[in-house]
Structures are given as structure tokens and as C-alpha cells.
Coordinates of C-alpha atoms and ligand atoms in Angstrom, one line a residue:
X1 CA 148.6 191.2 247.0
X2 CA 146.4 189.9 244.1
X3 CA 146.3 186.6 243.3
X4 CA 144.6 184.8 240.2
X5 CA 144.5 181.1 238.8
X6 CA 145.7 180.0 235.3
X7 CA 146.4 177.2 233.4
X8 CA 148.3 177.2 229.8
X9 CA 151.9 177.1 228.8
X10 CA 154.3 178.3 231.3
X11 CA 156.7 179.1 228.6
X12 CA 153.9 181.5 227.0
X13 CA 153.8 183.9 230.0
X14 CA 154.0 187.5 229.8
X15 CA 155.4 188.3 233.8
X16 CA 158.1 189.7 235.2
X17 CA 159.1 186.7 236.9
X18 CA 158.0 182.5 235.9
X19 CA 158.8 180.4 238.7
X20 CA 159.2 176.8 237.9
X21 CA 160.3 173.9 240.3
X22 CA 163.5 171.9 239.7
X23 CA 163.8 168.2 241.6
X24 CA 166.6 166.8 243.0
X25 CA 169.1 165.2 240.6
X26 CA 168.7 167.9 238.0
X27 CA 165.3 166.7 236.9
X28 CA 162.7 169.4 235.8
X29 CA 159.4 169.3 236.6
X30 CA 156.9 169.5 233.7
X31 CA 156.1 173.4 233.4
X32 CA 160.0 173.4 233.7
X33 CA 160.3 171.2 230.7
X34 CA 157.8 173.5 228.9
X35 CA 160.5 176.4 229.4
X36 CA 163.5 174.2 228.6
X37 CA 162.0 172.8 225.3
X38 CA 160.9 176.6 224.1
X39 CA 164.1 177.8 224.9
X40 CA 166.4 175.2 223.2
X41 CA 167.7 173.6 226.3
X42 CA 168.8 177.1 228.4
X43 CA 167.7 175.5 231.3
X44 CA 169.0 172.3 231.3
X45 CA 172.2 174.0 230.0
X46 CA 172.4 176.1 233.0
X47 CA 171.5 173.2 235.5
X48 CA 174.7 170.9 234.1
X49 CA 177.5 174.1 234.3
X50 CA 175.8 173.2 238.2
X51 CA 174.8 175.9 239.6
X52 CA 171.0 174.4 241.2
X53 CA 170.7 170.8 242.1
X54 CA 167.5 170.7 242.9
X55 CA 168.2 170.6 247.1
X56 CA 164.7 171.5 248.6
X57 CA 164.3 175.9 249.1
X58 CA 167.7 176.6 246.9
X59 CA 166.4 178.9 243.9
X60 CA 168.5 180.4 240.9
X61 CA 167.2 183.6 239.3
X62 CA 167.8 183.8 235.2
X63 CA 167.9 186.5 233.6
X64 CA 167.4 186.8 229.6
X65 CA 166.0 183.2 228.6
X66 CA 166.2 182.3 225.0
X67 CA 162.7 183.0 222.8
X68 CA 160.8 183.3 226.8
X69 CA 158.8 186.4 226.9
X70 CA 159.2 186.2 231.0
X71 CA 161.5 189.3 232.3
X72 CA 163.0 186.3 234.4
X73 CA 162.7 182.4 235.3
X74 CA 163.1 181.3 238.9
X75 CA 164.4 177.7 239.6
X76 CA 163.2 176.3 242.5
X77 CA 164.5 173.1 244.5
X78 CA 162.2 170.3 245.5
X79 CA 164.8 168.4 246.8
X80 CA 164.1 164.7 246.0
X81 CA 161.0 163.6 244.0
X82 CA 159.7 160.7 245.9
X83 CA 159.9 162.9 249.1
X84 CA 158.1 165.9 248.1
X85 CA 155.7 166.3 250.3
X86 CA 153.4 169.0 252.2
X87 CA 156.4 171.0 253.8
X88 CA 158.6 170.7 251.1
X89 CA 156.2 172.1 249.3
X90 CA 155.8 174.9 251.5
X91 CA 159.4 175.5 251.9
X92 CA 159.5 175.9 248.0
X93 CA 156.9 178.3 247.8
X94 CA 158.3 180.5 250.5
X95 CA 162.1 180.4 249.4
X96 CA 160.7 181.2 245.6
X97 CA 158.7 184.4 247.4
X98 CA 161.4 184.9 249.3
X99 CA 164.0 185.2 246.5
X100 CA 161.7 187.5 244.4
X101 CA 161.2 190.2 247.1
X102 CA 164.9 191.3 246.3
X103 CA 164.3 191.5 242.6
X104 CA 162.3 194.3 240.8
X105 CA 159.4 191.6 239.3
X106 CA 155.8 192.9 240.5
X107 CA 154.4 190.2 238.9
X108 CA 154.8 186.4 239.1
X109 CA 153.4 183.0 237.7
X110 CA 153.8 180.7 240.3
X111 CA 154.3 176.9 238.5
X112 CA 154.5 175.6 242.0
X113 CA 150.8 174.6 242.3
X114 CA 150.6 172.3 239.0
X115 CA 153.5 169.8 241.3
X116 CA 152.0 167.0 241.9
X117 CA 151.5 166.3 245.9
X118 CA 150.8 162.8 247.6
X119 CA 147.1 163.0 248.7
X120 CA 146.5 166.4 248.0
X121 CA 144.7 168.1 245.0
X122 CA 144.3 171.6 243.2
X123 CA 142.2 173.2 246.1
X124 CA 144.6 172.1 249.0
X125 CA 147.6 173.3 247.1
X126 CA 146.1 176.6 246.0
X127 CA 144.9 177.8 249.3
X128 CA 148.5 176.9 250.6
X129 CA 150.3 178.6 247.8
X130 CA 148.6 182.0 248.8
X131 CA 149.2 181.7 252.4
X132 CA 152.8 180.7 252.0
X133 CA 153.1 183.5 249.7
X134 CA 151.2 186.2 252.0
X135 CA 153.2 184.6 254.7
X136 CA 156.2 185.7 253.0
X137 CA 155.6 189.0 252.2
X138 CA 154.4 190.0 255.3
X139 CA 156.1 192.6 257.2
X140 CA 154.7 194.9 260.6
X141 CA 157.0 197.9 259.8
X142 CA 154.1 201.0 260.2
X143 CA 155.8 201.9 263.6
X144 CA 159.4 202.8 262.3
X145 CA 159.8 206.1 260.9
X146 CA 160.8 205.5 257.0
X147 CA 159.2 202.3 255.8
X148 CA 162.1 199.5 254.9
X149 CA 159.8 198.4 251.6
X150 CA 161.5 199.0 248.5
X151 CA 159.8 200.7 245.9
X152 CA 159.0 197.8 243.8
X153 CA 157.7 194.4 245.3
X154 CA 155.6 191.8 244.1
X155 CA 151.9 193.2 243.7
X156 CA 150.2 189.9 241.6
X157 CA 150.4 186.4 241.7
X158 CA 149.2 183.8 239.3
X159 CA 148.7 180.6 240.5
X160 CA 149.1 177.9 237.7
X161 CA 147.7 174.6 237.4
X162 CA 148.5 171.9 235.2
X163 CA 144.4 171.5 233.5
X164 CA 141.6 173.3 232.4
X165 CA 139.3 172.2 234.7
X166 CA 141.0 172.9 237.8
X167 CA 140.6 176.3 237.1
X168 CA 137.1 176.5 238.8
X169 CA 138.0 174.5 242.1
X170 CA 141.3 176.9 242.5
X171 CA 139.5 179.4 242.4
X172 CA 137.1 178.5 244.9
X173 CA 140.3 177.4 246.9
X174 CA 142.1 180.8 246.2
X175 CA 139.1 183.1 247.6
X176 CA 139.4 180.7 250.7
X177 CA 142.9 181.0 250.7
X178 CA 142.7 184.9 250.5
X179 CA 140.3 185.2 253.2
X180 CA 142.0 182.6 255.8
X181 CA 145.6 184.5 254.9
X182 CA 143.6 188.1 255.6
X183 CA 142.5 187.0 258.8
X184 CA 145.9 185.6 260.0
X185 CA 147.3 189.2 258.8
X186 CA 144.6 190.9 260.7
X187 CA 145.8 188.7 263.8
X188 CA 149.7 189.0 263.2
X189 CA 149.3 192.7 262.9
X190 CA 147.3 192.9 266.4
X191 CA 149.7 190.9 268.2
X192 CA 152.6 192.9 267.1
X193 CA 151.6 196.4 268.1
X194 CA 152.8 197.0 271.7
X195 CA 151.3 197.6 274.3
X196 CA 151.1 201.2 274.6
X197 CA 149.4 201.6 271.3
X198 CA 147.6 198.3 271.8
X199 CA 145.5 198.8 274.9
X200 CA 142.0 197.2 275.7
X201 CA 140.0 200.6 274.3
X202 CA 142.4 200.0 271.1
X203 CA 141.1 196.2 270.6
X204 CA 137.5 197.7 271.0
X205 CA 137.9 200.5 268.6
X206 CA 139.4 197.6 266.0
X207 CA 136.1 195.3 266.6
X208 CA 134.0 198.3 266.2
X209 CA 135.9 199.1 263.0
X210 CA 135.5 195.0 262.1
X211 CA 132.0 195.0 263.0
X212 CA 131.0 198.1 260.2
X213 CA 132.9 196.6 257.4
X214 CA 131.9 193.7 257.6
X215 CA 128.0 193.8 259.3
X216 CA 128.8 192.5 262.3
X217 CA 127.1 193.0 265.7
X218 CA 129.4 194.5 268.9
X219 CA 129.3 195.2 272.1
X220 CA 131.7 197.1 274.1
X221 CA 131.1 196.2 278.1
X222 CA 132.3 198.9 280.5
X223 CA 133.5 197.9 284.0
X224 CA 130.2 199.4 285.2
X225 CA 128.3 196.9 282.8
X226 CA 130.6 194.0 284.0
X227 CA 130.4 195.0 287.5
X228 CA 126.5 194.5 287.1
X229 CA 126.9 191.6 285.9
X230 CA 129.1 189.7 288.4
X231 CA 132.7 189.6 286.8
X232 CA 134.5 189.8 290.1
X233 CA 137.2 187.8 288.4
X234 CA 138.0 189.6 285.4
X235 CA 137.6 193.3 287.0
X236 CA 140.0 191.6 289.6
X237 CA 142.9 191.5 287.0
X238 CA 141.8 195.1 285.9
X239 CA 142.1 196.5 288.9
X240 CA 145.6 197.4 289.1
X241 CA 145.8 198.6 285.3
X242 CA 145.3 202.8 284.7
X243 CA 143.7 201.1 281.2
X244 CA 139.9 200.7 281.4
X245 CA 138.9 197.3 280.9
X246 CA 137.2 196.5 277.6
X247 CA 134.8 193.2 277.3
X248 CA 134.2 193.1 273.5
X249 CA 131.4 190.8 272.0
X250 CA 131.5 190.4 268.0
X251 CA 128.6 188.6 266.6
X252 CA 128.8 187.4 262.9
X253 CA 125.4 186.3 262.0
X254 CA 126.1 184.7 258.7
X255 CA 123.5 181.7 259.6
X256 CA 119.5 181.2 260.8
X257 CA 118.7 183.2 263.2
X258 CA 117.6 180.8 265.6
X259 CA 120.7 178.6 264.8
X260 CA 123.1 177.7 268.0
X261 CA 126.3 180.1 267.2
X262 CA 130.4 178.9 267.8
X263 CA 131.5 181.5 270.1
X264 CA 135.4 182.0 270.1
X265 CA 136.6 183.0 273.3
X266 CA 140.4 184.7 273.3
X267 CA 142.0 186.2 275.8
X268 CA 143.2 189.8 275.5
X269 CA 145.9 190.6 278.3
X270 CA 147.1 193.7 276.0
X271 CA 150.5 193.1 278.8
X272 CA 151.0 190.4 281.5
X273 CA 153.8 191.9 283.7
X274 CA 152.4 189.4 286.4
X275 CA 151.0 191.7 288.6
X276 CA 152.3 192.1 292.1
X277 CA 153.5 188.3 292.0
X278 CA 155.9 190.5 288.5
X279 CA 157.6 188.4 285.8
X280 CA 161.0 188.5 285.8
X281 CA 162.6 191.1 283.4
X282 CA 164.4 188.9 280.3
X283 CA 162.1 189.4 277.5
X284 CA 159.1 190.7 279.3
X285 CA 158.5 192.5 276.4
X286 CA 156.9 189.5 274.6
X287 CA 154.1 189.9 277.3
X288 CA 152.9 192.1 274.6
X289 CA 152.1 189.1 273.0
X290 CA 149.3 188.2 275.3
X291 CA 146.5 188.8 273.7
X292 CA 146.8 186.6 271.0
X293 CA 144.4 184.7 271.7
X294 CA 141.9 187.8 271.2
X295 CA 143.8 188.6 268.1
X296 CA 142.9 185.3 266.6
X297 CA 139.2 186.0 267.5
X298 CA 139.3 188.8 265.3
X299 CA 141.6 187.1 263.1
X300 CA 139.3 183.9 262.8
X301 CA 135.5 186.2 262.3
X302 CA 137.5 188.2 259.5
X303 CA 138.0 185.4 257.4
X304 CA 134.7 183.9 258.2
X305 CA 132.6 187.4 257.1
X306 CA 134.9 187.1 254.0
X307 CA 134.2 183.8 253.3
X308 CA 130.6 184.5 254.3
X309 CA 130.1 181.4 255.9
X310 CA 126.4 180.5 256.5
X311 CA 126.8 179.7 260.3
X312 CA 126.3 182.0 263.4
X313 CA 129.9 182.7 265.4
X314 CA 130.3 185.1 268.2
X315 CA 133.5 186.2 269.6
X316 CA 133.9 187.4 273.1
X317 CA 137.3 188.8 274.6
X318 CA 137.9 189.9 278.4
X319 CA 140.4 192.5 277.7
X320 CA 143.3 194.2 280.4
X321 CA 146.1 194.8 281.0
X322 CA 147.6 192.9 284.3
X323 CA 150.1 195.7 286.1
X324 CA 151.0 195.7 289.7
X325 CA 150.1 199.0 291.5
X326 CA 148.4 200.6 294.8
X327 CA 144.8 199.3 293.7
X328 CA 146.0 195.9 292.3
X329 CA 144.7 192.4 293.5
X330 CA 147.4 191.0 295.8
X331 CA 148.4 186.7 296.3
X332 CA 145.7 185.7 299.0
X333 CA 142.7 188.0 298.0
X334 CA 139.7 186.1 297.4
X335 CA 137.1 187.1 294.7
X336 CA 133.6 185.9 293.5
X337 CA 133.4 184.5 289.8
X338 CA 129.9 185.4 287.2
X339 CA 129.5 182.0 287.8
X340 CA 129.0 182.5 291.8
X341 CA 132.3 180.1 292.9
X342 CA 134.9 181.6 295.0
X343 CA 138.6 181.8 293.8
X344 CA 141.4 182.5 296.0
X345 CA 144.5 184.4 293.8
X346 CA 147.8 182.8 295.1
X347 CA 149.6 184.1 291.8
X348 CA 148.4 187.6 290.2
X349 CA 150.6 186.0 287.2
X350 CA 147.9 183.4 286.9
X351 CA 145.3 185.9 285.2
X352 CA 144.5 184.2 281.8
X353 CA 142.4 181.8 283.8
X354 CA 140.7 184.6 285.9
X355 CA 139.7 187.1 282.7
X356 CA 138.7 183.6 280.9
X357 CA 136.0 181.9 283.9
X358 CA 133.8 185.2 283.8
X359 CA 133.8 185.2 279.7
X360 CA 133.3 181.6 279.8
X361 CA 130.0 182.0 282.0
X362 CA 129.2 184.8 279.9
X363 CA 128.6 182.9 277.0
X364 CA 126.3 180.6 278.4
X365 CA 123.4 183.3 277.2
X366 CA 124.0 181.8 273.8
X367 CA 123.4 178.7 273.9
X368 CA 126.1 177.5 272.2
X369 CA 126.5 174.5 269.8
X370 CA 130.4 174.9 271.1
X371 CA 132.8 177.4 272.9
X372 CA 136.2 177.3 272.1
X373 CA 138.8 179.6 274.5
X374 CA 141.9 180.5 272.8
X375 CA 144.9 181.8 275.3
X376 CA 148.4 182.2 275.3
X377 CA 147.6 180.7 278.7
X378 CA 150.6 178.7 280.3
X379 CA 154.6 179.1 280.0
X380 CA 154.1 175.2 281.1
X381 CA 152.7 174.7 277.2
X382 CA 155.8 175.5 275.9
X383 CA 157.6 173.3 277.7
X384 CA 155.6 170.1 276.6
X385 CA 155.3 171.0 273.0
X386 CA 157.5 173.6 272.3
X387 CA 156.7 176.1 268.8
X388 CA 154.8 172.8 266.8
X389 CA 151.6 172.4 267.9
X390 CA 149.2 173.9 270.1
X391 CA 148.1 172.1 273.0
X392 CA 144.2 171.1 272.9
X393 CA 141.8 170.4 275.9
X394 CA 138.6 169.6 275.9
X395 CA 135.3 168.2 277.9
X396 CA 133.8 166.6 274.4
X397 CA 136.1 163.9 272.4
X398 CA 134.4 164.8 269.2
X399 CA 134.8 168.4 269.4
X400 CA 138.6 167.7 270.2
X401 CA 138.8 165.6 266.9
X402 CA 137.2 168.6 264.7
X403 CA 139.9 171.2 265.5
X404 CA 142.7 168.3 265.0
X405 CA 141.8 167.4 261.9
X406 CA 141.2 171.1 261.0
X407 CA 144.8 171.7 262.4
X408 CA 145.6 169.2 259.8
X409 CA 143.9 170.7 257.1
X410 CA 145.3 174.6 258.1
X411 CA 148.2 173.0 258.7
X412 CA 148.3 174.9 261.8
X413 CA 148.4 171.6 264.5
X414 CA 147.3 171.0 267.7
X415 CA 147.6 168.0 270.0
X416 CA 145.1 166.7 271.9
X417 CA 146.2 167.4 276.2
X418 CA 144.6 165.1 278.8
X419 CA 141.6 166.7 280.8
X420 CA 141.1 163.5 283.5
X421 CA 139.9 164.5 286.4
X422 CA 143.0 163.5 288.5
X423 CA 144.4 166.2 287.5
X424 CA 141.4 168.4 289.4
X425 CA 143.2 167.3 292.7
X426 CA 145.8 170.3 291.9
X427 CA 142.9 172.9 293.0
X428 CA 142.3 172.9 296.1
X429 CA 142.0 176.1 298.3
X430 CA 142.0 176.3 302.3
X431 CA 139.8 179.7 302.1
X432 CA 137.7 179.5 298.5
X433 CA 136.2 177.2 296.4
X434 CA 139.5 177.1 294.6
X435 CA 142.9 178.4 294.3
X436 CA 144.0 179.9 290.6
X437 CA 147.1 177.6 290.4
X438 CA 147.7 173.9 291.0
X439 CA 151.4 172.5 291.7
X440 CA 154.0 173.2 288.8
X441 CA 153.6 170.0 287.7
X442 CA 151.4 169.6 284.9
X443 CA 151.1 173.2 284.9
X444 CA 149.1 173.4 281.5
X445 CA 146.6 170.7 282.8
X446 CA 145.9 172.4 286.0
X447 CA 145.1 175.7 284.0
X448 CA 142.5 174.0 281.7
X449 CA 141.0 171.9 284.7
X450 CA 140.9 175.5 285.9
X451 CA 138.5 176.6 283.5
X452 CA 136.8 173.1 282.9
X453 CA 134.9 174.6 286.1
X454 CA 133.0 177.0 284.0
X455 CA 132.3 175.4 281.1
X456 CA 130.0 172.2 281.8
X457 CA 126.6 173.9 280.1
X458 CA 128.0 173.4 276.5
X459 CA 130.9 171.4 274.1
X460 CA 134.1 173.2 274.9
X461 CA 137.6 173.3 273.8
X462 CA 140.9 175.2 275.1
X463 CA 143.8 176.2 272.8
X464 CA 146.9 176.7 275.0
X465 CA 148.6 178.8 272.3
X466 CA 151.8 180.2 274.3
X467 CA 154.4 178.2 272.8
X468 CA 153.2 178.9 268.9
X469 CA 151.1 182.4 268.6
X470 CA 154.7 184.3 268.5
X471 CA 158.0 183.4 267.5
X472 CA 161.3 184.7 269.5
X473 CA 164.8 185.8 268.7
X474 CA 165.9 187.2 265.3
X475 CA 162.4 186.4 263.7
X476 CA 160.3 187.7 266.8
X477 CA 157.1 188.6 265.7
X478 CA 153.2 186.9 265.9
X479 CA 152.4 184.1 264.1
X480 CA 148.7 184.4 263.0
X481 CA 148.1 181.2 264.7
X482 CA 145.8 179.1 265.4
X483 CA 143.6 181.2 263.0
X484 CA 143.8 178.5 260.2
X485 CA 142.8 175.5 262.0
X486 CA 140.0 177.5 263.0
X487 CA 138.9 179.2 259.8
X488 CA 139.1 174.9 258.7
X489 CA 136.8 173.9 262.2
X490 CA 134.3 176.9 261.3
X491 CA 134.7 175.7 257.1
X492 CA 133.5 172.1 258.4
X493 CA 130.8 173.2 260.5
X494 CA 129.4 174.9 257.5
X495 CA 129.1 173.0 255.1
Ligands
LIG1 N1 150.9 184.8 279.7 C1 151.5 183.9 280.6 C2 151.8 182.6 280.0 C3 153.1 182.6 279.1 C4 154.3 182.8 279.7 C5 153.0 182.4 277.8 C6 155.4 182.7 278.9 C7 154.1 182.3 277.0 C8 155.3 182.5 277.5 C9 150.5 183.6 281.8 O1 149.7 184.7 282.1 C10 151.3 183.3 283.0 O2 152.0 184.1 283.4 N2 151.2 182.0 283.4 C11 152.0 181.6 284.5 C12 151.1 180.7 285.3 C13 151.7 180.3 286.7 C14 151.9 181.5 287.5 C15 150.9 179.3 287.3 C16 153.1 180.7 283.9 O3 153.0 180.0 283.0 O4 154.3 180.9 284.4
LIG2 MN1 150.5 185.9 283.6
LIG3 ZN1 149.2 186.0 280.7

């Protein structure tokens, strides 16, 4: 998809499709009006036989407009004026893409973006137009046999804004936009390939692949490599898999050399059956989805080479498999971390924690000026926050408040989890330094005091993503998340 900015009379445009935003009540919006007044009233016309009333995501597609050199006008509800605000605006921008995927325009100028929004300008609404737009059109259909695409979609957007001068800040916003959107793709597209075609050598081919287009540094750590280095941990979860382990290390050097990098830690379970302690059957097969957390690593450093950010990030990713078999780690074994502490296994489904502890002392080498883990980590964290936001933990209060507020920003939200050291009670082990589970109670907290055990040289944050990295049922599929909130952390740090 190409997208460009524009300003100028909506009723002017040469496209196949104008799409203009109608209020609740009947009541066009200005670039609306534009078309109405060059027409000779069509629109307003139309609107009174009532066929829109302007309820938020309902669109109208016309056909033939009076003295419009447009192939079509799309109406789009707002819903009510005084209430439109940053998901009604999202919800009109995806039910106008969605309604012109079915109809043969391959071009568009968007009049969504000149709305005005409560305490938002030009470059907010911009960079939200083109993800909702890219979010829209996205589609993971390369493993069916004939493609379901019809032959003509929409191929280039134009973004309109109400002046002149907003022009240049949209644009700025629409490269960001592009970039942050490319990277959730990227991530989306990882998470959805299965597990037979996604294995741990198939994440380290993509990073390999990532690393020469855009000039970054990797790494691909062999079990022998990791073995030398003390991973007892993470080779533990390999053990049982036929998969060779992969530890992949991406570093994006965009900033002084001697500058304190972000690292990104994500975990890459390519499949979690659970091991010998096995998940129950019923939709196993979103176990696929495990390695979201690594997906979002990539996700996160593609949109920061495209953005070129001047900063140093590295991202790290333990990635298995976790299958039960004759060489697999069984409840009771005992195994030594990187870090030197002991951890007794009483639950082989419990292995986000175990591939995460030996990353996590990994990246001490680095120095960092933060860590952030990112992990599809706990069914608990679906349970206390459901799909909405992604649970947030972390040893440094400030840190915490950067990726909310960049949550915020990326509208991609997280909420900010307890870390007291109460909680630290839960792990306790007759036979190790520690057990990898607590009770169930608190189950998320136990798992992120879990790791709090391996992270106390540096600023560190855990993103409990299992209850928003994938969606379920009819719309199954991976979400790109939480790669905007951190494209918006990394953005911040920047500048
Ligand atoms: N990958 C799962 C967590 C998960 C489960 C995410 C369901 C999303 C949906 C993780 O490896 C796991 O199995 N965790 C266990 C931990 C338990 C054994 C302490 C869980 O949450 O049940
Ligand atoms: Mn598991
Ligand atoms: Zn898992």
C-alpha cells in the first residue's frame, strides 16, 4: 500500500473512491460539505430519502455524483459529534477500508484525517489513519493454495488534511506511520505461520534476512555455543524438541557507538504443547502463537531501522520449541541457570520463564540503559485483563511510566501489574534455589517475580502479552501487538 498526504478540495479529486465522514443527525462534515455544495445538494439529497444517519462505522457507497470527477463517494458514520473521539475515529477509518475492499477503487482519498479530534493533531491522526488502514487490509493467506484476493484492491491512499501547512508534519507522521504499521505486519505475519514452517532455524533465517536489509548485526547461537556459555535453563526446554534450538541476537546500531543500547527480549516458543506436564487438547493449536513475543522483537527493530532512529537497540530471542519426548526435562528435574541459581521444574508447561532467565543474564554484556522481556508468558494474564491491555511489570517506576504512556500514544495499552516482593513468597523450592511456579494464585505475578531474579543489574520491564498478541474464534489470527507502544517507547527515547 502507498500512502501520500494532501490537502485541497475534496470535491476536486481525481480517485476512484473520495471518502468523506458524515456525523450523527445527518450533519456533514466539512470536506463533506465541499462535495455536497459541488454537486448541487446530491448528498444531502441522498442522506434525507435516509439511507445513512451518521451511526458511528455505517458507510454508504455512491455511485455517479453530480459534476464529482470521483468514480465514487464513500459516506462514513461518526456517530455523534461531541463524542467523536480516538476509537470512533478508528472505527471510521477501518469500516471505510473495510467497505472499499469489496469495490473495484485502487485508489482512495481518505477525508477522515482533516476531522477534527479532541487533543489530537495532524501527526497523531495521520500515523493512525495508515495503521488502521494497513490493519484492514491485511490478510495471512500465502499458505492456501489459490490466493482469496481479488484482482483489484486498493493499492494508494491519500491522506487529506484540512491546511496547507500540515502537509509537512503528516508527512513526517505518515513515514512514521508506514514504518510502525510494517513492523506490526512483519510481526503478524511471524506469529501466524505454524509451527512446522515456523521453527527456531526459521526465525534465524528471518533475522539473518532482517539483519542484511536493513545493516543490522546477528548472531545465531548454537546449542554448543549456549551450552558453553551456561544456559542450562533454556537448553532444558530444548531438550525434548527434534528442532535445534536457535538463540538469535539482532543488533541495530542506529546510535553512538559507545551509547547504552534498549535490548528487547521476546520469547520464541515456535510451539508450547507443555511438555511432559502437556496442555490439554482444545485449541492447542494457538500454542503456535507463542512466540509472539520474539515476533514483536523483529516486529519492533523493523520499524526502528525504517525509521532510522539514532539510538542503539538489540534484540535477543531464546527460541524452541517445548515437546514432550524420551530426552525431555521431566516435573522434578533440577537445572543450573547462566546466572549460576538453581531452578527446580515442577511444570515443563512453565518454560517462558526458563528460555527468558538465561536470555535475561545474557544481556547483561550490554550494559543496558533498559531491558524489556516481551512473552506471551501466563494464561493467568488473560484472566485479569482479558484482550485490552497488556499486563506491565517492572523493577524501575519510571521505566513502567515510558511504555504506558507509549501504550497511549500506539494506542496499543498496557497496565501497570504489581511487582511487591510479597508476592516472592510464591517461590520457594525444597531441592533448588527456586521452583519455576508459585501457587495459581496471582499466577502472572509469580511469573514476573520469577524473572525479577535475573534482572537486578539494569531498568527492566516485562510485557505479559498472552491475552492480546492473538485474537481467537472467527477472527483468529496475531495481532502485531505490543509493537506500537514500543516503536512509541523507542520514538521517546530518541529524541
Ligand atoms: N504459553 C503459555 C501461556 C499461555 C497460555 C498464553 C494460554 C496464552 C494462552 C505458557 O507457557 C504456559 O503454559 N503457562 C502456564 C504456566 C503455569 C503452568 C504455571 C499457564 O499459564 O497455564
Ligand atoms: Mn507453556
Ligand atoms: Zn508458553
Amino acid at each position: 500500500m502507498e500512502f501520500s498526504i494532501k490537502s485541497g478540495s475534496p470535491e476536486k479529486q481525481r480517485t476512484g473512491c473520495v471518502v468523506v465522514g458524515v456525523y450523527e443527525g445527518r450533519k456533514l462534515s466539512a470536506s463533506a460539505q465541499g462535495i455536497d455544495a459541488a454537486s448541487g445538494q446530491y448528498l444531502s439529497e441522498v442522506l434525507r430519502r435516509g439511507d445513512l444517519e451518521g451511526a458511528l462505522g455505517k458507510t454508504l457507497l455512491l455511485h455517479g455524483v453530480p459534476k464529482i470527477p470521483a468514480d465514487r463517494v464513500l459516506l462514513v458514520g461518526l456517530g455523534r459529534e461531541r463524542d467523536f473521539n480516538e476509537p470512533a475515529y478508528r472505527t471510521a477509518l477501518s469500516a471505510a477500508a473495510k467497505a472499499m475492499k469489496g469495490t473495484g477503487a485502487t485508489d482512495a482519498v481518505v477525508c477522515l484525517t482533516d476531522l477534527t479530534l479532541k487533543r489530537h493533531d495532524t501527526s497523531w491522526k495521520v500515523e493512525h489513519a495508515v495503521l488502521t488502514i494497513m490493519e484492514a487490509g491485511y490478510r495471512f493467506d500465502r499458505l492456501k493454495s489459490k490466493p482469496a484476493e481479488p484482482k483489484r484492491t486498493l493499492r494508494k491512499v491519500t491522506l487529506h488534511v484540512a491546511r496547507r501547512s500540515e502537509i509537512e508534519p503528516g508527512e513526517t507522521a505518515l513515514d512514521r506511520g508506514v514504518a510502525i504499521a510494517e513492523g506490526i505486519a512483519l510481526a503478524k505475519d511471524l506469529g501466524n505461520l505454524p509451527g512446522n514452517h515456523c521453527t527456531p532455524t526459521y526465525l534465524a533465517e528471518q533475522a539473518v534476512d532482517l539483519g542484511k536489509r536493513h545493516g543490522m548485526k546477528v548472531d545465531i547461537l548454537e546449542q554448543k555455543d549456549c551450552e558453553k556459555l551456561g544456559m542450562g535453563c533454556y537448553l532444558a526446554v530444548a531438550r525434548g524438541s527434534k528442532q535445534p534450538p536457535k538463540f538469535i541476537v539482532m543488533e541495530y546500531h542506529g546510535g553512538k557507538r559507545d551509547e547504552p543500547p534498549v535490548v528487547l527480549v521476546g520469547k520464541g516458543i515456535t510451539f508450547d504443547t507443555g511438555g511432559i506436564s502437556i496442555k490439554p487438547a482444545a485449541e492447542m493449536d494457538e500454542m503456535k502463537f507463542d512466540m509472539c513475543g520474539a515476533a514483536s522483537v523483529f516486529g519492533t527493530l523493523k520499524a526502528a531501522a525504517l525509521m532510522k532512529l539514532p539510538m542503539n537497540v538489540i534484540g535477543v530471542i531464546p527460541a524452541t520449541e517445548n515437546m514432550p519426548g524420551g530426552n525431555a526435562i521431566k516435573p522434578g528435574d533440577i537445572v543450573t541457570t547462566m546466572s549460576g541459581q538453581t531452578v527446580e521444574i515442577l511444570n515443563t508447561d512453565a518454560e517462558g520463564r526458563l528460555v527468558l532467565c538465561d536470555a535475561l543474564t545474557y544481556v547483561e554484556k550490554y550494559k543496558p540503559a533498559a531491558v524489556v522481556d516481551i512473552a506471551t508468558l501466563t494464561g493467568a494474564m488473560v484472566i485479569a485483563l482479558g484482550h485490552v491491555a497488556t499486563g506491565l511489570f517492572s523493577n524501575s517506576d519510571s521505566l513502567a511510566r515510558e511504555l504506558i504512556q507509549a501504550g497511549e500514544t500506539g494506542w496499543d495499552r498496557g497496565w501497570h501489574m504489581p511487582l511487591w516482593d510479597d508476592y516472592q513468597e510464591a517461590l520457594k523450592s525444597n531441592f533448588a534455589d527456586m521452583p519455576n511456579i508459585g501457587s495459581r494464585a496471582g499466577g502472572s505475578i509469580t511469573a514476573a517475580c520469577f524473572l525479577s531474579r535475573y534482572t537486578k543489574a539494569y531498568p527492566w520491564a516485562h510485557l505479559d502479552i498472552a491475552g492480546t498478541a492473538w485474537k481467537s474464534g472467527a477472527e483468529k489470527g496475531a495481532t502485531g501487538r505490543p509493537v506500537a507502544m514500543l516503536a512509541h517507547f523507542l520514538l521517546r527515547r530518541a529524541a
